[in-house]
């Protein structure tokens, strides 16, 4: 490039445009409306100047057409001035430049014998298999960068709050400085996002964000719009909330523990009865199982079995939750059985084993087994026992053989084998006086009213067996199941002022509304869908102690024996007088069991325990006024109605069924389901005041006598002292407080004073 000679202008130039047809000519325009055509190749320019009639408005825009026949000027007044070479001006409607192909860059040839040429310049072909350069996994390992040691200045100024330390920033590094890229964090977050997208929202663990007002600011109606009450999760060992719900919706057990009363300080049956009474009267408001969990923590056997979990997240990651669910169920059933068993009448019976004593729970969940040990010499030892829970036993895995097909088993075959188990193992023989191979077999003497099944699934081997059988059954090829539970509705933009009939959005005035479940065809005929896990089974007890089990679902019409058993049960219920015992049918060929509850573990980044419960008509009649049967999903304080097909839906990649409950169809007619208040008038006559330990002279009141017991309509004065502990708080680096444990008031002391004349100085209750 070279510099050209300067061009002398008669006016100050403002806009310049080259003429497309002549590369050396250009138009020069001033803001006052003057323009001139100049040529850069000559030194002497034409002195002819053109003037625009703008009326004093300044020119701020100018351009030439690609055909070189028109000039366009724009002023600040909004006018466009057009000048042409003639009266007929031609314009180019297609003025885009011509596009040419990109030139190809030539590649320099590389000699095959050149040792300096980089191999990275040669592109690699796409290979679907493994490369020769791929190292086996046993030759590689992950090596993580060690964290830098904490500066001593921070350690000296650190203040411990619980297990977390806080210290001011000494200013040794810049703000938001990252030492090295955290690649593992991004990879984990991607896996977490994919995992969360696969699991439905109702199955995930939900954290309650508390405020200064505690739980009053949290809207539980968004998660529970039914008439049943959930349980809160802000207590230690609250993982058993949904398993407690299964026990609550077992009507005979609920009535039995509510009617139970004893003098023990920490009794699970008493605390469970108190919790069930709270759930009966809560009307959908979440309850707390604090008393039950406190009594649960005091039992040494619970701690020995690993049922008491730590609050730290690191300890929860090491817990095998399927094993925890099954161990908790087995322990609680056995503990309630021992606490509610009938007391022996004399001293001779006290020496008997506690398992031989009857209880309401053993009448529900227990069945009699005959354990037989037969030595090869012919010596046979038999012993009867009562079992409350059945653990499934799966066949031994076969070695993988390409030519052999994997055998297919049904759930009823696995259940038959588990109930009547036979195995051979070495045991001591009194006749041979040495260890001999002994055939151990179990035979049933009776069937339970509620069959509790532990599925195992504690290891990968059992999980692979379930996955294989489900795929062979055909559940994999079926269409994905649609959830009957609708998502959380969005809030209406008009709020409570909305006047649209049947608005699908959520309003604040709808918080008090509940779901009313009516009996539909799907509910009355749950056999429309078929799963490897049956919704109902028919069990027949043979004379030799073995059982014959067949499933009663997966059919459009019920099985003949199922239909006959159901009709006979309804006839017996109609003929039975109120409060009388059910009539026994000698011609009954078996017992029909229906699936009533499934406790599952949801494998996620935060493992959760949920339960699917079939709520009977008695609960809907008590809470809603209408008798119906409906399946519900219980996830702490989240309760949503679901379909029966979703209860037996088995996506084993994240949902593991751990405990199954099958109840006989005539359960209500076999057991008493009326609640009788165990408290009598004698409770008010017990003088257990701590003030009386120092002598009667310090007591300033007189307890009521038997003739002075309060009656209905009496006016009393109440005085209570409560304590308000500080809520648990935690801070972060930005000095923001988070309430992780809200405070609740606790009653310390209460007095009830009657206002009847002559009783003003007497105490009714303390």
XYZ file of C-alpha atoms in Angstrom:
766
model
C 0.000 0.000 0.000
C 1.099 3.568 -0.702
C -0.047 6.986 0.404
C -1.934 9.147 -2.109
C -1.847 12.880 -2.429
C -4.174 14.809 -0.090
C -7.361 16.133 -1.662
C -8.434 19.702 -0.958
C -12.175 19.997 -0.181
C -14.392 23.079 -0.162
C -16.501 21.830 2.801
C -15.812 19.599 5.802
C -16.360 15.940 4.723
C -18.614 13.713 6.823
C -19.539 10.660 4.719
C -17.444 8.837 2.075
C -18.571 6.163 -0.374
C -16.605 4.679 -3.315
C -18.315 4.273 -6.675
C -18.605 0.513 -7.428
C -17.924 0.974 -11.159
C -14.784 3.096 -10.676
C -12.339 2.072 -8.013
C -10.633 5.492 -7.884
C -13.748 7.680 -7.583
C -15.718 8.398 -4.446
C -18.485 10.661 -3.210
C -17.816 13.073 -0.335
C -20.858 14.327 1.631
C -21.047 16.962 4.363
C -23.580 17.263 7.163
C -25.033 20.447 5.658
C -26.173 18.582 2.505
C -23.292 19.325 0.095
C -21.669 16.471 -1.876
C -18.974 16.257 -4.554
C -17.496 13.539 -6.809
C -13.699 13.368 -6.538
C -11.046 11.212 -8.201
C -8.045 10.031 -6.212
C -5.936 9.387 -9.312
C -5.738 13.063 -10.368
C -4.490 16.048 -8.459
C -6.875 18.690 -9.838
C -10.478 18.089 -8.774
C -13.679 19.434 -10.218
C -15.015 22.446 -8.356
C -18.691 21.590 -9.026
C -20.570 21.042 -5.753
C -24.128 19.697 -5.419
C -26.507 20.982 -2.718
C -29.383 19.015 -1.150
C -32.659 20.738 -0.261
C -32.890 19.512 3.338
C -34.413 22.620 4.887
C -31.583 22.965 7.362
C -31.651 19.315 8.520
C -28.336 17.538 8.804
C -27.440 14.548 6.606
C -26.411 11.495 8.626
C -26.756 8.632 6.101
C -25.560 8.121 2.537
C -25.040 5.187 0.178
C -24.716 4.312 -3.521
C -26.484 1.594 -5.452
C -24.551 -1.372 -6.821
C -25.713 -0.396 -10.339
C -24.009 3.042 -9.994
C -27.199 4.814 -11.124
C -28.634 6.138 -7.838
C -27.550 7.990 -4.723
C -29.558 7.954 -1.465
C -29.286 10.505 1.350
C -31.000 10.416 4.750
C -31.392 13.437 7.038
C -32.295 13.807 10.672
C -35.786 15.048 9.778
C -36.690 11.561 8.508
C -36.601 12.321 4.769
C -34.882 10.218 2.088
C -33.397 12.095 -0.898
C -32.822 10.024 -4.080
C -30.650 11.211 -6.984
C -30.444 9.273 -10.257
C -28.421 9.398 -13.453
C -31.662 9.503 -15.510
C -35.422 9.411 -15.074
C -35.385 5.598 -15.342
C -33.026 4.226 -12.737
C -32.185 0.517 -12.701
C -31.546 -1.274 -9.425
C -29.864 -4.629 -8.841
C -32.290 -6.846 -6.925
C -29.666 -9.525 -6.342
C -26.737 -7.619 -4.991
C -25.191 -10.388 -2.856
C -21.583 -11.169 -3.704
C -20.739 -14.359 -5.514
C -19.785 -17.245 -3.264
C -16.804 -19.297 -4.266
C -15.761 -22.717 -3.012
C -13.228 -22.860 -0.216
C -9.776 -23.579 -1.505
C -8.387 -26.918 -0.460
C -5.220 -26.814 1.537
C -2.637 -29.120 0.046
C -1.145 -31.692 2.402
C 2.554 -32.102 2.324
C 3.605 -35.664 1.638
C 5.325 -37.530 4.460
C 8.019 -40.035 3.791
C 7.317 -43.391 5.394
C 10.907 -43.552 6.587
C 10.825 -40.074 8.162
C 11.352 -40.566 11.952
C 10.660 -36.908 12.803
C 7.164 -36.644 11.271
C 4.469 -36.514 14.026
C 1.883 -39.271 13.814
C -0.807 -36.943 15.196
C -1.092 -35.282 11.787
C -2.593 -38.493 10.387
C -6.294 -38.786 11.393
C -7.335 -42.031 13.058
C -10.243 -44.042 11.609
C -13.353 -44.620 13.750
C -13.118 -47.994 15.466
C -16.070 -49.617 17.242
C -13.981 -52.241 19.013
C -11.093 -52.062 21.447
C -7.783 -50.602 20.372
C -4.496 -52.398 20.724
C -3.227 -49.557 22.879
C -6.016 -49.969 25.455
C -4.592 -51.287 28.698
C -6.555 -53.795 30.792
C -8.161 -52.527 33.993
C -5.873 -54.589 36.182
C -2.901 -52.607 34.837
C -4.423 -49.216 35.692
C -5.655 -47.501 38.815
C -7.070 -44.125 39.771
C -4.663 -41.807 41.531
C -6.265 -38.760 43.120
C -4.456 -35.596 43.984
C -3.994 -35.173 47.691
C -5.577 -32.210 49.378
C -3.260 -29.468 50.514
C -2.659 -29.297 54.265
C -4.674 -26.710 56.166
C -2.707 -23.648 57.113
C -1.748 -23.417 60.776
C -3.208 -19.899 60.938
C -6.655 -21.321 60.180
C -6.267 -24.109 62.720
C -5.326 -21.657 65.460
C -8.400 -19.451 64.870
C -10.898 -22.268 64.196
C -14.072 -22.475 66.275
C -15.812 -25.851 66.444
C -19.632 -25.955 66.277
C -20.574 -29.582 66.636
C -18.503 -31.487 64.102
C -17.926 -28.478 61.795
C -15.145 -25.938 62.258
C -15.357 -22.254 61.280
C -12.471 -19.797 60.910
C -12.095 -16.324 59.354
C -10.360 -16.048 56.010
C -6.722 -15.031 56.664
C -6.447 -13.616 53.131
C -3.643 -15.899 51.995
C -5.276 -16.539 48.622
C -7.580 -14.768 46.252
C -11.342 -14.859 46.465
C -13.004 -17.820 44.663
C -9.612 -19.263 43.826
C -9.674 -22.879 42.625
C -6.529 -24.881 43.225
C -7.072 -27.379 40.408
C -9.991 -28.329 38.103
C -12.480 -30.613 39.811
C -13.194 -33.034 36.988
C -14.669 -35.666 39.275
C -17.287 -33.201 40.503
C -18.625 -32.595 36.990
C -18.686 -36.294 36.222
C -20.613 -37.128 39.376
C -23.080 -34.327 38.826
C -23.856 -35.671 35.349
C -24.440 -39.172 36.699
C -26.602 -37.770 39.472
C -28.708 -35.817 36.987
C -29.283 -38.894 34.818
C -30.149 -40.967 37.888
C -32.635 -38.410 39.152
C -34.351 -38.151 35.775
C -34.997 -41.897 35.815
C -36.654 -42.028 39.257
C -40.157 -40.521 39.656
C -40.437 -37.527 41.931
C -42.660 -39.243 44.507
C -40.017 -41.889 45.259
C -37.203 -39.443 46.053
C -36.283 -38.294 49.517
C -37.636 -34.817 50.222
C -35.928 -32.445 52.635
C -37.964 -29.907 54.554
C -36.472 -26.412 54.565
C -37.344 -24.970 57.935
C -37.568 -21.294 58.748
C -37.733 -19.395 61.999
C -41.327 -20.538 62.438
C -40.349 -24.227 62.196
C -42.687 -26.411 60.163
C -45.517 -23.866 60.088
C -44.157 -22.179 56.965
C -43.836 -25.461 55.044
C -46.848 -26.405 52.921
C -47.375 -30.140 53.429
C -50.562 -30.060 51.320
C -48.462 -30.027 48.155
C -47.172 -33.503 49.050
C -50.203 -35.003 50.771
C -53.746 -34.207 49.656
C -55.264 -37.334 51.191
C -57.053 -37.801 54.489
C -54.194 -39.826 56.013
C -51.316 -38.424 58.050
C -47.647 -38.812 57.225
C -44.582 -38.841 59.460
C -41.872 -36.198 59.661
C -38.244 -36.935 58.867
C -36.307 -34.568 61.128
C -35.682 -37.196 63.837
C -32.822 -39.703 64.147
C -33.603 -43.187 62.807
C -36.688 -41.882 60.988
C -35.935 -44.312 58.154
C -38.621 -46.606 59.608
C -41.491 -44.134 59.033
C -42.928 -45.934 56.030
C -42.573 -49.359 57.683
C -44.570 -48.014 60.638
C -47.289 -46.986 58.166
C -47.549 -50.613 57.020
C -48.171 -51.728 60.612
C -50.683 -48.920 61.128
C -52.831 -49.947 58.161
C -53.055 -53.512 59.497
C -56.375 -53.058 61.283
C -56.182 -55.949 63.810
C -52.641 -54.981 64.809
C -53.600 -51.316 65.143
C -56.465 -52.160 67.489
C -54.305 -54.593 69.470
C -51.525 -52.105 70.239
C -53.981 -49.290 71.003
C -55.750 -51.577 73.501
C -52.404 -52.569 75.039
C -51.214 -51.003 78.299
C -48.417 -51.986 80.668
C -46.218 -50.537 83.413
C -42.902 -50.685 81.537
C -41.174 -47.359 80.963
C -39.958 -48.089 77.431
C -42.447 -50.339 75.659
C -42.600 -50.368 71.872
C -46.184 -51.628 71.876
C -47.346 -48.766 74.133
C -45.504 -46.126 72.120
C -46.753 -47.651 68.881
C -50.322 -47.537 70.176
C -49.893 -43.881 71.134
C -48.509 -43.112 67.659
C -51.394 -44.961 65.985
C -53.858 -42.911 68.029
C -52.151 -39.740 66.779
C -52.430 -40.944 63.179
C -56.142 -41.657 63.728
C -56.880 -38.119 64.887
C -54.340 -36.104 62.836
C -56.653 -35.469 59.835
C -53.786 -35.316 57.337
C -51.364 -33.290 59.496
C -47.886 -34.909 59.708
C -47.024 -36.523 63.040
C -43.765 -37.261 64.822
C -42.669 -40.702 66.027
C -40.356 -39.198 68.658
C -41.622 -41.296 71.595
C -41.468 -44.519 69.608
C -37.962 -43.791 68.335
C -36.789 -42.858 71.824
C -38.018 -46.195 73.186
C -36.533 -47.925 70.157
C -33.073 -46.512 70.895
C -33.130 -47.801 74.471
C -33.371 -51.469 73.444
C -29.895 -53.077 73.464
C -30.852 -55.680 70.867
C -31.672 -52.948 68.337
C -28.207 -51.461 68.691
C -26.587 -54.903 68.485
C -28.398 -55.641 65.210
C -27.217 -52.343 63.687
C -30.688 -50.789 63.589
C -29.557 -47.551 65.275
C -28.029 -45.374 62.563
C -25.732 -42.423 62.970
C -26.695 -38.961 61.756
C -23.562 -38.575 59.622
C -23.833 -39.071 55.872
C -20.635 -41.129 55.757
C -22.121 -43.730 58.099
C -25.330 -43.965 56.045
C -23.353 -44.700 52.886
C -22.012 -47.906 54.443
C -25.461 -49.221 55.416
C -26.990 -52.096 53.468
C -30.548 -50.759 53.336
C -32.264 -53.939 52.038
C -30.764 -55.854 54.954
C -31.698 -53.008 57.315
C -35.368 -53.090 56.255
C -35.659 -56.852 56.707
C -33.802 -56.844 60.039
C -36.003 -54.028 61.356
C -39.183 -55.863 60.344
C -38.039 -59.110 61.955
C -36.949 -57.352 65.154
C -40.075 -55.212 65.589
C -42.435 -58.138 65.026
C -40.558 -60.251 67.563
C -40.363 -57.372 70.064
C -44.078 -56.574 69.871
C -44.819 -60.297 70.167
C -42.801 -60.533 73.395
C -44.351 -57.351 74.842
C -47.974 -58.239 74.060
C -47.866 -61.941 74.847
C -50.256 -63.345 77.418
C -48.909 -63.543 80.951
C -48.509 -67.061 82.448
C -51.028 -68.074 85.076
C -48.720 -69.840 87.533
C -45.060 -70.278 88.288
C -44.828 -73.501 86.303
C -45.619 -71.690 83.083
C -43.021 -68.990 83.712
C -40.285 -71.463 82.888
C -41.672 -71.999 79.403
C -40.196 -70.162 76.471
C -41.673 -66.847 75.532
C -42.284 -68.021 71.980
C -44.765 -70.616 73.239
C -46.940 -67.951 74.870
C -49.704 -66.542 72.705
C -50.030 -62.918 71.620
C -52.228 -60.977 69.253
C -49.303 -60.490 66.907
C -48.517 -64.219 66.784
C -52.157 -64.864 65.908
C -51.785 -62.496 62.958
C -48.278 -63.103 61.636
C -47.270 -66.429 63.186
C -47.549 -69.935 61.847
C -46.460 -73.242 63.376
C -43.530 -75.118 61.864
C -42.393 -78.682 62.488
C -38.599 -78.802 62.203
C -37.394 -82.334 61.495
C -33.759 -83.539 61.574
C -33.287 -87.029 60.146
C -29.893 -88.721 60.332
C -28.902 -91.353 57.788
C -28.966 -93.900 60.607
C -32.718 -93.373 60.895
C -32.764 -91.237 64.044
C -35.374 -88.460 63.745
C -35.718 -85.410 65.991
C -38.752 -83.146 65.686
C -39.484 -79.782 67.269
C -42.315 -77.306 66.839
C -41.705 -73.560 66.630
C -43.591 -70.392 65.732
C -42.263 -68.197 62.925
C -43.302 -64.625 62.168
C -41.418 -64.008 58.912
C -40.517 -66.121 55.894
C -37.229 -65.551 54.057
C -37.131 -66.489 50.395
C -34.512 -69.064 49.430
C -33.370 -68.982 45.819
C -31.867 -71.868 43.838
C -28.119 -72.072 43.526
C -26.789 -70.268 40.442
C -25.678 -72.533 37.642
C -22.372 -71.976 35.830
C -22.834 -70.119 32.533
C -23.140 -72.691 29.756
C -23.843 -71.365 26.239
C -25.870 -74.397 25.178
C -28.005 -74.580 28.348
C -31.064 -72.376 28.822
C -31.535 -70.618 32.160
C -34.425 -72.293 34.036
C -37.526 -70.224 34.632
C -39.150 -70.060 38.065
C -42.385 -68.461 39.150
C -42.774 -66.552 42.384
C -45.102 -69.220 43.757
C -42.470 -71.925 43.180
C -39.880 -69.921 45.108
C -42.398 -69.354 47.915
C -43.274 -73.069 48.089
C -39.622 -73.986 48.359
C -38.997 -71.372 51.057
C -41.958 -72.428 53.226
C -41.138 -76.147 53.038
C -37.363 -75.982 52.904
C -35.227 -79.112 52.757
C -31.452 -79.077 53.092
C -28.642 -81.431 54.034
C -25.913 -80.371 56.422
C -23.725 -82.018 59.075
C -25.286 -82.097 62.563
C -24.706 -83.937 65.829
C -26.516 -87.253 66.172
C -27.113 -88.568 69.710
C -27.473 -92.123 68.468
C -24.285 -92.163 66.383
C -22.495 -89.854 68.868
C -20.796 -87.924 66.086
C -21.510 -85.430 63.330
C -23.444 -87.000 60.474
C -25.054 -85.634 57.285
C -28.569 -84.761 58.415
C -31.640 -84.017 56.319
C -33.302 -80.931 57.769
C -36.866 -80.279 56.632
C -39.651 -77.881 57.587
C -43.325 -78.754 57.482
C -46.231 -76.431 58.189
C -48.863 -77.175 60.813
C -50.899 -74.007 60.216
C -51.112 -70.996 57.916
C -50.846 -67.389 59.101
C -53.476 -64.740 58.558
C -50.796 -62.319 57.344
C -47.892 -63.832 55.447
C -44.779 -61.666 55.810
C -42.103 -62.432 53.215
C -38.510 -61.223 53.255
C -37.240 -61.117 49.677
C -33.520 -60.967 50.476
C -31.909 -59.018 47.614
C -28.944 -58.249 49.878
C -26.347 -59.256 47.300
C -25.882 -59.054 43.562
C -26.564 -62.765 43.119
C -30.153 -62.535 44.390
C -30.694 -59.346 42.413
C -29.543 -61.027 39.201
C -31.976 -63.887 39.840
C -34.922 -61.475 40.105
C -33.809 -59.575 37.034
C -33.487 -62.757 34.987
C -36.886 -64.103 36.031
C -38.619 -60.788 35.351
C -37.118 -60.619 31.874
C -38.127 -64.212 31.166
C -41.632 -63.579 32.476
C -42.073 -60.857 29.868
C -42.121 -57.767 32.015
C -39.245 -56.283 30.032
C -41.098 -56.378 26.727
C -44.230 -54.798 28.106
C -44.981 -51.159 27.602
C -43.832 -48.765 30.291
C -46.403 -48.207 32.982
C -48.084 -44.849 33.347
C -48.191 -43.476 36.854
C -51.557 -42.852 38.365
C -50.157 -40.177 40.668
C -50.304 -36.732 39.080
C -47.418 -34.290 39.548
C -47.587 -31.410 41.978
C -49.994 -28.856 40.432
C -48.672 -25.404 39.659
C -50.120 -22.385 41.398
C -52.802 -20.467 39.540
C -51.792 -16.986 38.405
C -55.112 -15.568 39.602
C -54.805 -17.065 43.111
C -58.009 -17.263 45.147
C -59.689 -14.792 42.757
C -59.876 -17.451 40.038
C -63.464 -18.018 38.862
C -62.842 -20.729 36.268
C -64.809 -23.890 36.950
C -62.593 -26.957 37.177
C -59.302 -25.046 37.114
C -56.453 -27.573 37.041
C -54.002 -25.280 38.837
C -53.501 -25.096 42.602
C -55.142 -22.419 44.771
C -54.558 -21.588 48.418
C -58.234 -22.191 49.115
C -57.784 -25.819 47.962
C -55.492 -26.744 50.878
C -58.345 -28.191 52.870
C -59.613 -30.352 50.013
C -58.812 -34.061 50.112
C -58.839 -36.840 47.594
C -62.023 -38.853 47.661
C -61.325 -42.328 46.330
C -64.222 -44.191 44.801
C -64.293 -47.843 43.960
C -63.511 -48.214 40.273
C -63.183 -51.130 37.922
C -59.410 -51.064 38.223
C -59.631 -51.241 42.005
C -62.209 -54.025 42.104
C -60.441 -56.040 39.425
C -56.682 -55.570 39.868
C -55.935 -58.588 37.691
C -55.854 -56.538 34.511
C -52.052 -56.307 34.655
C -49.626 -59.177 35.119
C -46.276 -59.035 36.887
C -43.818 -61.616 38.160
C -44.853 -60.547 41.651
C -48.497 -61.677 42.051
C -51.214 -59.498 43.520
C -52.943 -62.523 45.054
C -52.013 -66.148 45.726
C -53.961 -69.227 46.767
C -52.248 -71.475 49.355
C -53.456 -74.976 50.194
C -51.999 -76.832 53.184
C -51.636 -80.550 52.555
C -51.837 -83.270 55.192
C -48.094 -83.989 55.052
C -47.214 -80.364 55.900
C -46.374 -79.239 52.376
C -48.172 -76.439 50.595
C -49.496 -75.964 47.071
C -49.388 -72.331 45.946
C -50.937 -70.890 42.793
C -51.365 -67.302 41.735
C -54.869 -65.920 41.347
C -54.184 -62.826 39.253
C -53.133 -62.440 35.610
C -56.579 -63.639 34.587
C -59.598 -61.796 33.310
C -61.876 -63.994 35.405
C -60.814 -65.120 38.884
C -59.962 -68.737 39.490
C -62.892 -70.982 40.552
C -61.449 -71.686 43.992
C -60.734 -67.970 44.429
C -64.272 -66.981 43.541
C -65.781 -69.644 45.818
C -63.543 -68.618 48.723
C -64.481 -64.960 48.320
C -68.227 -65.735 48.131
C -68.047 -67.982 51.199
C -66.190 -65.279 53.098
C -68.874 -62.710 52.276
C -71.670 -65.097 53.302
C -69.965 -65.844 56.636
C -69.523 -62.121 57.251
C -73.223 -61.444 56.614
C -74.435 -64.311 58.842
C -71.999 -63.625 61.687
C -73.571 -61.679 64.559
C -72.002 -58.440 65.701
C -68.975 -59.147 67.898
C -69.209 -62.920 67.365
C -66.462 -65.258 66.241
C -66.337 -66.248 62.569
C -67.711 -69.591 61.526
C -65.213 -72.158 60.290
C -65.821 -73.830 56.959
C -64.681 -77.435 57.007
C -64.888 -77.719 53.252
C -62.402 -74.929 52.570
C -59.661 -76.189 50.255
C -57.195 -73.372 50.860
C -56.649 -69.765 51.808
C -56.707 -66.829 49.434
C -54.092 -64.166 50.159
C -53.981 -60.697 48.645
C -50.975 -58.408 48.500
C -51.539 -55.555 50.960
C -48.127 -53.876 51.327
C -44.692 -53.728 49.691
C -41.706 -52.076 51.391
C -39.040 -51.072 48.855
C -35.628 -49.429 48.884
C -35.003 -46.680 46.319
C -31.355 -46.715 45.252
C -30.326 -43.149 44.567
C -27.557 -40.806 45.590
C -29.621 -40.530 48.787
C -31.061 -43.962 49.502
C -34.713 -43.863 50.503
C -37.261 -46.342 51.868
C -40.862 -46.218 50.588
C -43.909 -48.427 51.014
C -46.938 -49.174 48.851
C -49.951 -49.992 51.040
C -53.435 -51.147 50.117
C -55.705 -49.224 52.503
C -58.891 -51.067 53.361
C -62.474 -49.788 53.469
C -62.493 -49.356 57.267
C -59.862 -46.613 57.130
C -61.644 -44.712 54.356
C -64.905 -45.075 56.240
C -63.322 -43.632 59.385
C -61.523 -40.714 57.707
C -63.717 -39.919 54.676
C -67.079 -41.482 55.350
C -67.012 -43.697 52.246
C -65.882 -47.326 52.088
C -63.332 -48.033 49.353
C -60.029 -49.812 48.813
C -57.123 -47.932 47.286
C -53.363 -48.313 46.953
C -51.180 -45.478 48.288
C -47.498 -44.672 48.102
C -46.043 -43.588 51.459
C -42.811 -41.592 51.418
C -42.604 -40.016 54.891
C -45.034 -37.060 54.674
C -45.662 -37.633 50.936
C -48.789 -39.724 50.332
C -50.211 -40.186 46.831
C -52.747 -42.682 45.439
C -51.351 -45.199 42.958
C -52.657 -48.103 40.907
C -52.222 -51.782 41.880
C -49.988 -52.260 38.838
C -47.539 -49.668 40.147
C -47.290 -51.513 43.469
C -45.920 -54.609 41.695
C -43.891 -52.603 39.176
C -40.300 -53.858 39.503
C -37.624 -51.592 37.966
C -34.786 -53.318 39.810
C -32.194 -50.785 38.683
C -33.481 -48.384 41.360
C -36.432 -50.001 43.194
C -35.778 -53.116 45.320
C -38.788 -54.828 46.981
C -37.582 -55.984 50.409
C -40.628 -57.038 52.470
C -43.980 -58.279 51.121
C -47.220 -58.578 53.108
C -49.977 -60.972 51.956
C -53.213 -60.949 53.990
C -56.073 -63.423 53.819
C -59.285 -62.070 52.356
C -61.341 -62.731 55.516
C -58.882 -61.095 57.907
C -61.464 -58.677 59.336
C -63.857 -61.491 60.256
C -61.209 -63.494 62.132
C -59.992 -60.783 64.506
C -61.501 -58.122 66.691
C -61.123 -54.665 65.158
C -62.719 -52.542 67.873
C -60.681 -50.135 69.963
C -61.340 -50.293 73.692
C -59.778 -47.614 75.871
C -57.388 -49.401 78.263
C -57.331 -46.477 80.720
C -59.682 -46.778 83.694
C -60.592 -44.573 86.645
C -57.824 -46.169 88.714
C -55.245 -44.105 86.828
C -56.475 -40.911 88.510
C -56.265 -42.502 91.949
C -52.555 -43.333 91.724
C -50.513 -40.892 93.808
C -47.085 -40.966 92.150
C -45.988 -37.403 92.821
C -42.272 -36.827 93.266
C -43.053 -34.275 95.947
C -44.301 -37.010 98.262
C -40.831 -38.569 98.497
C -39.766 -35.917 100.989
C -42.762 -36.436 103.240
C -46.395 -35.404 103.308
C -45.685 -32.196 105.142
C -44.264 -30.570 101.988
C -47.312 -31.486 99.870
C -49.664 -28.503 99.502
C -52.519 -30.356 97.827
C -54.748 -33.349 98.392
C -55.377 -35.962 95.691
C -58.914 -36.825 94.713
C -60.644 -39.826 96.185
C -62.788 -42.384 94.401
C -65.969 -40.439 95.202
C -64.549 -37.172 93.867
C -63.571 -38.255 90.353
C -64.340 -35.652 87.715
C -67.440 -36.143 85.635
C -68.590 -34.853 82.267
C -69.448 -31.175 82.393
C -67.132 -30.266 85.279
C -65.142 -27.057 84.895
C -61.426 -27.387 85.622
C -58.419 -25.064 85.535
C -55.278 -26.165 83.738
C -51.734 -24.962 84.310
C -48.840 -26.240 82.196
C -45.120 -25.499 82.046
C -43.404 -26.144 78.729
C -39.781 -25.934 77.645
C -38.652 -24.508 74.326
C -35.204 -25.759 73.279
C -33.133 -23.795 70.818
C -33.362 -25.017 67.209
C -30.338 -26.616 65.606
C -28.595 -24.234 63.223
C -25.578 -24.444 60.960
C -23.686 -21.763 59.060
C -21.799 -21.606 55.799
C -18.945 -19.593 54.351
C -21.248 -16.648 53.553
C -22.537 -16.436 57.152
C -25.999 -17.683 56.319
C -27.853 -19.680 58.970
C -29.763 -22.829 58.045
C -32.259 -24.476 60.409
C -31.714 -28.230 60.161
C -33.459 -29.233 63.421
C -36.497 -27.097 64.322
C -37.493 -26.616 67.927
C -40.621 -28.162 69.435
C -42.220 -27.401 72.764
C -42.187 -30.155 75.395
C -44.518 -30.376 78.377
C -42.562 -30.392 81.649
C -45.348 -30.170 84.238
C -49.130 -29.786 84.146
C -51.858 -29.372 86.782
C -55.615 -29.811 86.558
C -57.597 -28.245 89.416
C -61.359 -28.769 89.776
C -63.607 -25.783 90.406
C -66.243 -27.721 92.332
C -66.915 -26.365 95.811
C -64.847 -28.060 98.468
C -62.291 -29.405 95.949
C -60.350 -26.224 95.176
C -57.282 -27.465 97.057
C -57.414 -30.923 95.583
C -55.388 -31.950 92.589
C -56.947 -33.997 89.803
C -53.905 -34.664 87.642
C -50.237 -33.796 87.901
